[in-house]
Amino acid sequence: MLSERARISTIVGLFANPILSFSAVFGNDFWRFGFELTLDLVNRIITKANTVLSLITEDTTTTFSIDKKASLFTASYYQRLHSKTVCGAEAKYILSDKSNSFSIGKRHLFGDDDLIQALLSVSNGGSMRVLFQHHWTLKSFFTIAGERLLNHSSQRFGLAVEL
């Protein structure tokens, strides 16, 4: 830890292909800037290069990121509607195939203790996702999740319990 407003982390992996990973986050209560860089020490190439800038207010978060060595650009916006509901939108642009994607979603907390949450998201690719999660304790929860791909008439369903 560098200070209250900055974090720096370095990792050296001693594997068959040793790597050096460096990440840092700087900012204050209104903005944050972070980056991550990973180097393959044997081949002397950059294997990961990501950067992100976030602008934060009490009820909103706006984030711009450049990932996968500048091949994926993402912009997202989250708005707290009230203490139990958050809405968000995310747009992505993939440089390699020049494709765009857009999704919107909503999360709502239920109960006096906010231990139950429901999430719903829809994307321009024709997918709709739903998740219900109930926390029994801080680290124990039950999850039901589903996804429907509207253009392919396929769906997925999952259950998870973590104790």
CSV table of N, CA and C in Angstrom, one decimal:
chain,number,residue,atom,x,y,z
A,1,MET,N,0.9,-1.2,0.0
A,1,MET,CA,0.0,0.0,0.0
A,1,MET,C,0.9,1.2,0.0
A,2,LEU,N,0.6,2.1,-0.9
A,2,LEU,CA,1.4,3.3,-1.1
A,2,LEU,C,0.9,4.4,-0.2
A,3,SER,N,-0.4,4.7,-0.2
A,3,SER,CA,-1.0,5.6,0.6
A,3,SER,C,-2.5,5.4,0.7
A,4,GLU,N,-3.3,6.2,1.3
A,4,GLU,CA,-4.7,6.0,1.4
A,4,GLU,C,-5.4,6.2,0.0
A,5,ARG,N,-4.7,6.9,-0.9
A,5,ARG,CA,-5.3,7.2,-2.2
A,5,ARG,C,-4.6,6.4,-3.4
A,6,ALA,N,-3.7,5.5,-3.1
A,6,ALA,CA,-3.0,4.8,-4.1
A,6,ALA,C,-2.7,3.4,-3.7
A,7,ARG,N,-2.7,2.5,-4.6
A,7,ARG,CA,-2.4,1.1,-4.3
A,7,ARG,C,-1.5,0.6,-5.5
A,8,ILE,N,-0.4,-0.1,-5.2
A,8,ILE,CA,0.5,-0.7,-6.2
A,8,ILE,C,0.7,-2.1,-5.8
A,9,SER,N,0.7,-3.0,-6.8
A,9,SER,CA,0.9,-4.4,-6.6
A,9,SER,C,1.8,-4.9,-7.7
A,10,THR,N,2.8,-5.8,-7.3
A,10,THR,CA,3.6,-6.4,-8.3
A,10,THR,C,3.7,-7.9,-7.9
A,11,ILE,N,3.6,-8.7,-9.0
A,11,ILE,CA,3.7,-10.2,-8.8
A,11,ILE,C,4.7,-10.7,-9.8
A,12,VAL,N,5.6,-11.6,-9.3
A,12,VAL,CA,6.5,-12.4,-10.2
A,12,VAL,C,6.1,-13.8,-10.1
A,13,GLY,N,5.7,-14.4,-11.3
A,13,GLY,CA,5.3,-15.8,-11.3
A,13,GLY,C,6.5,-16.7,-11.8
A,14,LEU,N,6.9,-17.6,-11.0
A,14,LEU,CA,8.1,-18.4,-11.4
A,14,LEU,C,7.6,-19.8,-12.0
A,15,PHE,N,7.0,-19.7,-13.2
A,15,PHE,CA,6.5,-20.9,-13.9
A,15,PHE,C,7.4,-21.3,-15.0
A,16,ALA,N,7.0,-22.2,-15.9
A,16,ALA,CA,7.8,-22.5,-17.1
A,16,ALA,C,8.0,-21.3,-17.9
A,17,ASN,N,7.0,-20.4,-18.0
A,17,ASN,CA,7.2,-19.1,-18.6
A,17,ASN,C,7.0,-18.0,-17.5
A,18,PRO,N,8.1,-17.6,-16.9
A,18,PRO,CA,7.9,-16.6,-15.9
A,18,PRO,C,7.3,-15.3,-16.3
A,19,ILE,N,6.4,-14.8,-15.5
A,19,ILE,CA,5.7,-13.5,-15.8
A,19,ILE,C,6.0,-12.5,-14.8
A,20,LEU,N,5.8,-11.3,-15.1
A,20,LEU,CA,5.9,-10.1,-14.2
A,20,LEU,C,4.6,-9.3,-14.4
A,21,SER,N,3.9,-9.2,-13.3
A,21,SER,CA,2.6,-8.5,-13.4
A,21,SER,C,2.7,-7.3,-12.5
A,22,PHE,N,2.2,-6.1,-13.0
A,22,PHE,CA,2.3,-4.9,-12.3
A,22,PHE,C,0.9,-4.2,-12.4
A,23,SER,N,0.3,-3.8,-11.3
A,23,SER,CA,-1.0,-3.1,-11.3
A,23,SER,C,-0.9,-2.0,-10.3
A,24,ALA,N,-1.7,-0.9,-10.6
A,24,ALA,CA,-1.7,0.2,-9.7
A,24,ALA,C,-3.1,0.9,-9.9
A,25,VAL,N,-3.6,1.5,-8.8
A,25,VAL,CA,-4.8,2.3,-8.8
A,25,VAL,C,-4.5,3.6,-8.0
A,26,PHE,N,-4.9,4.7,-8.6
A,26,PHE,CA,-4.7,6.0,-8.0
A,26,PHE,C,-6.1,6.7,-8.1
A,27,GLY,N,-6.3,7.6,-7.1
A,27,GLY,CA,-7.6,8.4,-7.2
A,27,GLY,C,-8.0,9.0,-5.9
A,28,ASN,N,-9.2,9.5,-5.9
A,28,ASN,CA,-9.8,10.1,-4.7
A,28,ASN,C,-11.3,9.8,-4.7
A,29,ASP,N,-12.1,10.5,-4.0
A,29,ASP,CA,-13.5,10.2,-3.9
A,29,ASP,C,-14.3,10.5,-5.1
A,30,PHE,N,-13.7,11.2,-6.1
A,30,PHE,CA,-14.5,11.6,-7.3
A,30,PHE,C,-14.0,10.8,-8.5
A,31,TRP,N,-12.7,10.4,-8.6
A,31,TRP,CA,-12.2,9.7,-9.8
A,31,TRP,C,-11.2,8.7,-9.3
A,32,ARG,N,-11.0,7.7,-10.2
A,32,ARG,CA,-10.0,6.6,-10.0
A,32,ARG,C,-9.4,6.2,-11.3
A,33,PHE,N,-8.1,6.0,-11.3
A,33,PHE,CA,-7.4,5.6,-12.6
A,33,PHE,C,-6.6,4.3,-12.2
A,34,GLY,N,-6.7,3.3,-13.0
A,34,GLY,CA,-6.0,2.1,-12.7
A,34,GLY,C,-5.4,1.5,-14.0
A,35,PHE,N,-4.4,0.7,-13.8
A,35,PHE,CA,-3.9,-0.1,-15.0
A,35,PHE,C,-3.3,-1.4,-14.5
A,36,GLU,N,-3.2,-2.3,-15.4
A,36,GLU,CA,-2.6,-3.6,-15.2
A,36,GLU,C,-1.7,-4.0,-16.4
A,37,LEU,N,-0.5,-4.4,-16.1
A,37,LEU,CA,0.4,-4.8,-17.2
A,37,LEU,C,1.1,-6.1,-16.8
A,38,THR,N,1.1,-7.1,-17.7
A,38,THR,CA,1.7,-8.4,-17.5
A,38,THR,C,2.7,-8.6,-18.6
A,39,LEU,N,3.9,-9.0,-18.3
A,39,LEU,CA,5.0,-9.3,-19.2
A,39,LEU,C,5.4,-10.8,-19.2
A,40,ASP,N,5.5,-11.4,-20.3
A,40,ASP,CA,6.1,-12.7,-20.4
A,40,ASP,C,7.6,-12.5,-20.5
A,41,LEU,N,8.3,-12.9,-19.5
A,41,LEU,CA,9.8,-12.6,-19.4
A,41,LEU,C,10.6,-13.5,-20.3
A,42,VAL,N,10.1,-14.7,-20.7
A,42,VAL,CA,10.9,-15.5,-21.6
A,42,VAL,C,10.8,-15.0,-23.1
A,43,ASN,N,9.6,-14.7,-23.5
A,43,ASN,CA,9.3,-14.3,-24.9
A,43,ASN,C,9.4,-12.7,-25.0
A,44,ARG,N,9.5,-12.1,-23.9
A,44,ARG,CA,9.7,-10.6,-23.9
A,44,ARG,C,8.5,-9.9,-24.6
A,45,ILE,N,7.3,-10.3,-24.3
A,45,ILE,CA,6.1,-9.7,-24.9
A,45,ILE,C,5.1,-9.3,-23.8
A,46,ILE,N,4.3,-8.3,-24.1
A,46,ILE,CA,3.2,-7.9,-23.2
A,46,ILE,C,2.1,-8.9,-23.4
A,47,THR,N,1.6,-9.6,-22.4
A,47,THR,CA,0.5,-10.5,-22.5
A,47,THR,C,-0.8,-9.9,-22.0
A,48,LYS,N,-0.7,-8.8,-21.2
A,48,LYS,CA,-1.9,-8.2,-20.7
A,48,LYS,C,-1.6,-6.7,-20.5
A,49,ALA,N,-2.5,-5.8,-21.0
A,49,ALA,CA,-2.4,-4.4,-20.8
A,49,ALA,C,-3.8,-3.8,-20.7
A,50,ASN,N,-4.2,-3.5,-19.5
A,50,ASN,CA,-5.6,-3.0,-19.3
A,50,ASN,C,-5.5,-1.6,-18.6
A,51,THR,N,-6.4,-0.7,-18.8
A,51,THR,CA,-6.5,0.5,-18.1
A,51,THR,C,-7.9,0.9,-17.9
A,52,VAL,N,-8.2,1.6,-16.9
A,52,VAL,CA,-9.6,2.0,-16.5
A,52,VAL,C,-9.6,3.4,-15.9
A,53,LEU,N,-10.6,4.2,-16.2
A,53,LEU,CA,-10.9,5.5,-15.5
A,53,LEU,C,-12.3,5.5,-15.0
A,54,SER,N,-12.5,5.8,-13.8
A,54,SER,CA,-13.9,5.8,-13.2
A,54,SER,C,-14.1,7.2,-12.6
A,55,LEU,N,-15.3,7.7,-12.9
A,55,LEU,CA,-15.8,8.9,-12.3
A,55,LEU,C,-17.0,8.6,-11.4
A,56,ILE,N,-16.9,9.0,-10.1
A,56,ILE,CA,-17.8,8.5,-9.1
A,56,ILE,C,-18.5,9.7,-8.4
A,57,THR,N,-19.8,9.6,-8.2
A,57,THR,CA,-20.5,10.5,-7.3
A,57,THR,C,-21.3,9.7,-6.3
A,58,GLU,N,-22.1,10.3,-5.5
A,58,GLU,CA,-22.8,9.5,-4.5
A,58,GLU,C,-23.7,8.5,-5.1
A,59,ASP,N,-24.4,8.8,-6.2
A,59,ASP,CA,-25.4,8.0,-6.8
A,59,ASP,C,-25.0,7.4,-8.2
A,60,THR,N,-23.9,7.8,-8.7
A,60,THR,CA,-23.5,7.3,-10.1
A,60,THR,C,-22.1,6.9,-10.2
A,61,THR,N,-21.8,6.0,-11.1
A,61,THR,CA,-20.5,5.6,-11.4
A,61,THR,C,-20.4,5.5,-12.9
A,62,THR,N,-19.4,6.2,-13.5
A,62,THR,CA,-19.2,6.1,-15.0
A,62,THR,C,-17.8,5.6,-15.1
A,63,THR,N,-17.6,4.5,-16.0
A,63,THR,CA,-16.3,3.9,-16.2
A,63,THR,C,-16.0,3.7,-17.6
A,64,PHE,N,-14.8,4.0,-18.0
A,64,PHE,CA,-14.2,3.8,-19.3
A,64,PHE,C,-13.0,2.9,-19.2
A,65,SER,N,-13.0,1.9,-20.0
A,65,SER,CA,-11.8,1.0,-19.9
A,65,SER,C,-11.3,0.6,-21.3
A,66,ILE,N,-10.1,0.3,-21.3
A,66,ILE,CA,-9.4,-0.2,-22.5
A,66,ILE,C,-8.7,-1.5,-22.1
A,67,ASP,N,-9.2,-2.6,-22.7
A,67,ASP,CA,-8.7,-4.0,-22.2
A,67,ASP,C,-8.1,-4.7,-23.4
A,68,LYS,N,-7.5,-5.9,-23.0
A,68,LYS,CA,-6.9,-6.8,-24.0
A,68,LYS,C,-6.0,-6.1,-25.0
A,69,LYS,N,-5.1,-5.4,-24.5
A,69,LYS,CA,-4.1,-4.7,-25.3
A,69,LYS,C,-4.7,-3.8,-26.4
A,70,ALA,N,-5.7,-3.0,-25.9
A,70,ALA,CA,-6.4,-2.0,-26.8
A,70,ALA,C,-7.2,-2.6,-27.8
A,71,SER,N,-7.7,-3.8,-27.6
A,71,SER,CA,-8.7,-4.4,-28.6
A,71,SER,C,-10.1,-4.4,-28.1
A,72,LEU,N,-10.3,-4.1,-26.8
A,72,LEU,CA,-11.7,-4.0,-26.3
A,72,LEU,C,-11.9,-2.7,-25.6
A,73,PHE,N,-12.9,-1.9,-26.0
A,73,PHE,CA,-13.2,-0.6,-25.4
A,73,PHE,C,-14.6,-0.8,-24.7
A,74,THR,N,-14.7,-0.4,-23.4
A,74,THR,CA,-15.9,-0.5,-22.7
A,74,THR,C,-16.3,0.8,-22.0
A,75,ALA,N,-17.5,1.2,-22.0
A,75,ALA,CA,-18.0,2.3,-21.3
A,75,ALA,C,-19.3,1.9,-20.5
A,76,SER,N,-19.3,2.2,-19.2
A,76,SER,CA,-20.5,1.8,-18.4
A,76,SER,C,-21.0,2.9,-17.5
A,77,TYR,N,-22.2,2.9,-17.2
A,77,TYR,CA,-22.8,3.9,-16.4
A,77,TYR,C,-23.8,3.2,-15.4
A,78,TYR,N,-23.7,3.5,-14.1
A,78,TYR,CA,-24.6,2.9,-13.1
A,78,TYR,C,-25.2,4.0,-12.3
A,79,GLN,N,-26.5,3.9,-12.1
A,79,GLN,CA,-27.2,5.0,-11.4
A,79,GLN,C,-28.0,4.3,-10.3
A,80,ARG,N,-27.8,4.8,-9.0
A,80,ARG,CA,-28.6,4.4,-7.9
A,80,ARG,C,-30.0,5.1,-8.0
A,81,LEU,N,-31.1,4.4,-8.1
A,81,LEU,CA,-32.4,5.0,-8.2
A,81,LEU,C,-32.9,5.3,-6.8
A,82,HIS,N,-32.7,4.4,-5.9
A,82,HIS,CA,-32.9,4.6,-4.4
A,82,HIS,C,-32.1,3.6,-3.7
A,83,SER,N,-32.2,3.5,-2.4
A,83,SER,CA,-31.3,2.7,-1.6
A,83,SER,C,-31.3,1.2,-2.0
A,84,LYS,N,-32.3,0.7,-2.6
A,84,LYS,CA,-32.4,-0.7,-2.9
A,84,LYS,C,-32.3,-1.0,-4.4
A,85,THR,N,-32.3,0.0,-5.3
A,85,THR,CA,-32.4,-0.3,-6.7
A,85,THR,C,-31.2,0.4,-7.5
A,86,VAL,N,-30.5,-0.3,-8.3
A,86,VAL,CA,-29.5,0.2,-9.2
A,86,VAL,C,-29.8,-0.2,-10.6
A,87,CYS,N,-29.6,0.8,-11.5
A,87,CYS,CA,-29.8,0.5,-13.0
A,87,CYS,C,-28.4,0.8,-13.6
A,88,GLY,N,-28.2,0.1,-14.7
A,88,GLY,CA,-26.9,0.3,-15.4
A,88,GLY,C,-27.0,0.0,-16.9
A,89,ALA,N,-26.0,0.5,-17.6
A,89,ALA,CA,-25.9,0.3,-19.0
A,89,ALA,C,-24.4,0.1,-19.4
A,90,GLU,N,-24.1,-0.7,-20.3
A,90,GLU,CA,-22.8,-0.9,-20.7
A,90,GLU,C,-22.7,-1.1,-22.3
A,91,ALA,N,-21.7,-0.4,-22.9
A,91,ALA,CA,-21.5,-0.5,-24.3
A,91,ALA,C,-20.0,-1.0,-24.5
A,92,LYS,N,-19.8,-1.9,-25.4
A,92,LYS,CA,-18.5,-2.5,-25.7
A,92,LYS,C,-18.3,-2.4,-27.2
A,93,TYR,N,-17.0,-2.2,-27.6
A,93,TYR,CA,-16.6,-2.2,-29.0
A,93,TYR,C,-15.3,-3.1,-29.0
A,94,ILE,N,-15.4,-4.1,-29.9
A,94,ILE,CA,-14.3,-5.0,-30.1
A,94,ILE,C,-13.6,-4.7,-31.4
A,95,LEU,N,-12.4,-4.3,-31.3
A,95,LEU,CA,-11.6,-3.8,-32.5
A,95,LEU,C,-11.4,-4.9,-33.5
A,96,SER,N,-11.1,-6.1,-33.1
A,96,SER,CA,-10.7,-7.1,-34.0
A,96,SER,C,-11.7,-7.5,-35.0
A,97,ASP,N,-13.0,-7.6,-34.6
A,97,ASP,CA,-14.1,-7.9,-35.5
A,97,ASP,C,-15.0,-6.7,-35.7
A,98,LYS,N,-14.6,-5.5,-35.2
A,98,LYS,CA,-15.4,-4.3,-35.4
A,98,LYS,C,-16.9,-4.5,-35.0
A,99,SER,N,-17.1,-5.2,-33.8
A,99,SER,CA,-18.5,-5.4,-33.4
A,99,SER,C,-18.8,-4.6,-32.1
A,100,ASN,N,-20.0,-4.3,-32.0
A,100,ASN,CA,-20.5,-3.5,-30.8
A,100,ASN,C,-21.5,-4.4,-30.0
A,101,SER,N,-21.6,-4.1,-28.8
A,101,SER,CA,-22.6,-4.7,-27.9
A,101,SER,C,-23.1,-3.7,-26.9
A,102,PHE,N,-24.3,-3.9,-26.5
A,102,PHE,CA,-24.9,-2.9,-25.6
A,102,PHE,C,-25.8,-3.8,-24.7
A,103,SER,N,-25.8,-3.5,-23.4
A,103,SER,CA,-26.7,-4.2,-22.4
A,103,SER,C,-27.1,-3.2,-21.4
A,104,ILE,N,-28.3,-3.5,-20.9
A,104,ILE,CA,-28.9,-2.7,-19.8
A,104,ILE,C,-29.3,-3.7,-18.7
A,105,GLY,N,-29.3,-3.2,-17.5
A,105,GLY,CA,-29.7,-4.1,-16.4
A,105,GLY,C,-30.2,-3.4,-15.2
A,106,LYS,N,-30.8,-4.1,-14.2
A,106,LYS,CA,-31.3,-3.6,-13.0
A,106,LYS,C,-31.0,-4.6,-11.9
A,107,ARG,N,-30.7,-4.1,-10.7
A,107,ARG,CA,-30.5,-4.9,-9.5
A,107,ARG,C,-31.4,-4.3,-8.4
A,108,HIS,N,-32.2,-5.2,-7.7
A,108,HIS,CA,-33.0,-4.7,-6.7
A,108,HIS,C,-32.8,-5.6,-5.4
A,109,LEU,N,-32.7,-5.0,-4.3
A,109,LEU,CA,-32.5,-5.7,-3.0
A,109,LEU,C,-33.9,-5.8,-2.3
A,110,PHE,N,-34.1,-7.0,-1.7
A,110,PHE,CA,-35.4,-7.2,-1.0
A,110,PHE,C,-35.2,-7.4,0.5
A,111,GLY,N,-36.2,-7.1,1.3
A,111,GLY,CA,-36.2,-7.4,2.7
A,111,GLY,C,-35.6,-6.2,3.5
A,112,ASP,N,-35.8,-6.3,4.8
A,112,ASP,CA,-35.2,-5.2,5.6
A,112,ASP,C,-33.7,-5.3,5.8
A,113,ASP,N,-33.2,-6.5,5.6
A,113,ASP,CA,-31.8,-6.8,5.8
A,113,ASP,C,-31.0,-6.9,4.4
A,114,ASP,N,-31.7,-6.7,3.3
A,114,ASP,CA,-31.1,-6.7,2.0
A,114,ASP,C,-30.4,-8.0,1.7
A,115,LEU,N,-30.9,-9.1,2.2
A,115,LEU,CA,-30.2,-10.4,2.0
A,115,LEU,C,-30.6,-11.1,0.7
A,116,ILE,N,-31.7,-10.6,0.1
A,116,ILE,CA,-32.2,-11.2,-1.2
A,116,ILE,C,-32.0,-10.1,-2.3
A,117,GLN,N,-31.4,-10.6,-3.4
A,117,GLN,CA,-31.3,-9.6,-4.5
A,117,GLN,C,-31.8,-10.3,-5.8
A,118,ALA,N,-32.3,-9.5,-6.7
A,118,ALA,CA,-32.7,-10.0,-8.0
A,118,ALA,C,-32.0,-9.1,-9.1
A,119,LEU,N,-31.5,-9.7,-10.1
A,119,LEU,CA,-30.8,-9.0,-11.2
A,119,LEU,C,-31.4,-9.4,-12.5
A,120,LEU,N,-31.6,-8.4,-13.4
A,120,LEU,CA,-32.2,-8.7,-14.7
A,120,LEU,C,-31.3,-7.9,-15.7
A,121,SER,N,-30.9,-8.5,-16.8
A,121,SER,CA,-30.2,-7.7,-17.8
A,121,SER,C,-30.6,-8.2,-19.2
A,122,VAL,N,-30.6,-7.3,-20.2
A,122,VAL,CA,-31.0,-7.6,-21.6
A,122,VAL,C,-29.9,-7.0,-22.4
A,123,SER,N,-29.5,-7.7,-23.5
A,123,SER,CA,-28.5,-7.2,-24.4
A,123,SER,C,-29.0,-7.1,-25.8
A,124,ASN,N,-28.3,-6.3,-26.7
A,124,ASN,CA,-28.7,-6.2,-28.1
A,124,ASN,C,-28.4,-7.4,-28.9
A,125,GLY,N,-27.7,-8.3,-28.3
A,125,GLY,CA,-27.4,-9.6,-29.0
A,125,GLY,C,-28.5,-10.6,-28.8
A,126,GLY,N,-29.6,-10.2,-28.1
A,126,GLY,CA,-30.7,-11.1,-28.0
A,126,GLY,C,-30.7,-11.9,-26.7
A,127,SER,N,-29.9,-11.6,-25.7
A,127,SER,CA,-29.9,-12.4,-24.5
A,127,SER,C,-30.6,-11.7,-23.4
A,128,MET,N,-31.2,-12.5,-22.5
A,128,MET,CA,-31.8,-12.0,-21.3
A,128,MET,C,-31.4,-12.8,-20.2
A,129,ARG,N,-30.9,-12.2,-19.1
A,129,ARG,CA,-30.4,-12.9,-18.0
A,129,ARG,C,-31.1,-12.5,-16.7
A,130,VAL,N,-31.4,-13.5,-15.9
A,130,VAL,CA,-32.0,-13.3,-14.6
A,130,VAL,C,-31.3,-14.0,-13.5
A,131,LEU,N,-31.1,-13.4,-12.3
A,131,LEU,CA,-30.4,-14.0,-11.2
A,131,LEU,C,-31.2,-13.7,-9.9
A,132,PHE,N,-31.4,-14.7,-9.1
A,132,PHE,CA,-32.0,-14.4,-7.8
A,132,PHE,C,-31.0,-15.0,-6.8
A,133,GLN,N,-30.7,-14.3,-5.8
A,133,GLN,CA,-29.7,-14.7,-4.8
A,133,GLN,C,-30.1,-14.4,-3.4
A,134,HIS,N,-30.0,-15.4,-2.5
A,134,HIS,CA,-30.4,-15.2,-1.1
A,134,HIS,C,-29.2,-15.5,-0.2
A,135,HIS,N,-28.7,-14.5,0.5
A,135,HIS,CA,-27.6,-14.7,1.5
A,135,HIS,C,-28.2,-15.2,2.8
A,136,TRP,N,-27.7,-16.4,3.3
A,136,TRP,CA,-28.1,-16.8,4.6
A,136,TRP,C,-27.2,-16.2,5.6
A,137,THR,N,-25.9,-16.2,5.4
A,137,THR,CA,-24.9,-15.5,6.2
A,137,THR,C,-24.1,-14.7,5.3
A,138,LEU,N,-23.0,-14.1,5.8
A,138,LEU,CA,-22.2,-13.2,5.0
A,138,LEU,C,-21.5,-14.0,3.9
A,139,LYS,N,-21.2,-15.3,4.1
A,139,LYS,CA,-20.5,-16.0,3.1
A,139,LYS,C,-21.3,-17.3,2.6
A,140,SER,N,-22.5,-17.4,3.0
A,140,SER,CA,-23.3,-18.5,2.6
A,140,SER,C,-24.5,-18.0,1.8
A,141,PHE,N,-24.7,-18.6,0.6
A,141,PHE,CA,-25.9,-18.1,-0.2
A,141,PHE,C,-26.4,-19.1,-1.2
A,142,PHE,N,-27.6,-18.9,-1.6
A,142,PHE,CA,-28.3,-19.8,-2.6
A,142,PHE,C,-28.6,-18.9,-3.8
A,143,THR,N,-28.2,-19.4,-5.0
A,143,THR,CA,-28.4,-18.7,-6.3
A,143,THR,C,-29.2,-19.5,-7.3
A,144,ILE,N,-30.1,-18.9,-8.0
A,144,ILE,CA,-30.8,-19.4,-9.1
A,144,ILE,C,-30.5,-18.4,-10.3
A,145,ALA,N,-30.0,-18.9,-11.4
A,145,ALA,CA,-29.7,-18.1,-12.5
A,145,ALA,C,-30.2,-18.7,-13.8
A,146,GLY,N,-30.6,-17.8,-14.7
A,146,GLY,CA,-31.1,-18.3,-16.0
A,146,GLY,C,-30.7,-17.3,-17.1
A,147,GLU,N,-30.6,-17.9,-18.3
A,147,GLU,CA,-30.3,-17.1,-19.5
A,147,GLU,C,-31.1,-17.6,-20.7
A,148,ARG,N,-31.6,-16.7,-21.4
A,148,ARG,CA,-32.4,-17.1,-22.6
A,148,ARG,C,-31.8,-16.3,-23.8
A,149,LEU,N,-31.4,-17.0,-24.9
A,149,LEU,CA,-30.9,-16.4,-26.1
A,149,LEU,C,-32.1,-16.4,-27.0
A,150,LEU,N,-32.6,-15.2,-27.2
A,150,LEU,CA,-33.9,-15.0,-27.9
A,150,LEU,C,-33.8,-15.4,-29.4
A,151,ASN,N,-32.7,-15.1,-30.1
A,151,ASN,CA,-32.6,-15.4,-31.5
A,151,ASN,C,-32.2,-16.9,-31.7
A,152,HIS,N,-31.8,-17.6,-30.7
A,152,HIS,CA,-31.4,-19.0,-30.9
A,152,HIS,C,-32.4,-20.0,-30.2
A,153,SER,N,-33.4,-19.5,-29.6
A,153,SER,CA,-34.3,-20.3,-28.8
A,153,SER,C,-33.6,-21.3,-27.9
A,154,SER,N,-32.5,-20.9,-27.3
A,154,SER,CA,-31.9,-21.7,-26.3
A,154,SER,C,-31.9,-21.0,-25.0
A,155,GLN,N,-31.8,-21.9,-23.9
A,155,GLN,CA,-31.8,-21.3,-22.6
A,155,GLN,C,-30.8,-22.1,-21.7
A,156,ARG,N,-30.4,-21.5,-20.7
A,156,ARG,CA,-29.5,-22.1,-19.7
A,156,ARG,C,-30.1,-21.8,-18.3
A,157,PHE,N,-29.9,-22.8,-17.4
A,157,PHE,CA,-30.4,-22.6,-16.0
A,157,PHE,C,-29.4,-23.2,-15.1
A,158,GLY,N,-29.3,-22.5,-13.9
A,158,GLY,CA,-28.3,-23.0,-13.0
A,158,GLY,C,-28.7,-22.7,-11.5
A,159,LEU,N,-28.3,-23.6,-10.7
A,159,LEU,CA,-28.5,-23.5,-9.2
A,159,LEU,C,-27.1,-23.6,-8.6
A,160,ALA,N,-26.9,-22.8,-7.5
A,160,ALA,CA,-25.7,-22.9,-6.8
A,160,ALA,C,-26.0,-22.7,-5.3
A,161,VAL,N,-25.3,-23.4,-4.5
A,161,VAL,CA,-25.3,-23.2,-3.0
A,161,VAL,C,-23.9,-23.1,-2.5
A,162,GLU,N,-23.6,-22.1,-1.8
A,162,GLU,CA,-22.3,-21.9,-1.2
A,162,GLU,C,-22.4,-21.8,0.3
A,163,LEU,N,-21.7,-22.7,1.0
A,163,LEU,CA,-21.8,-22.7,2.5
A,163,LEU,C,-20.6,-22.2,3.1
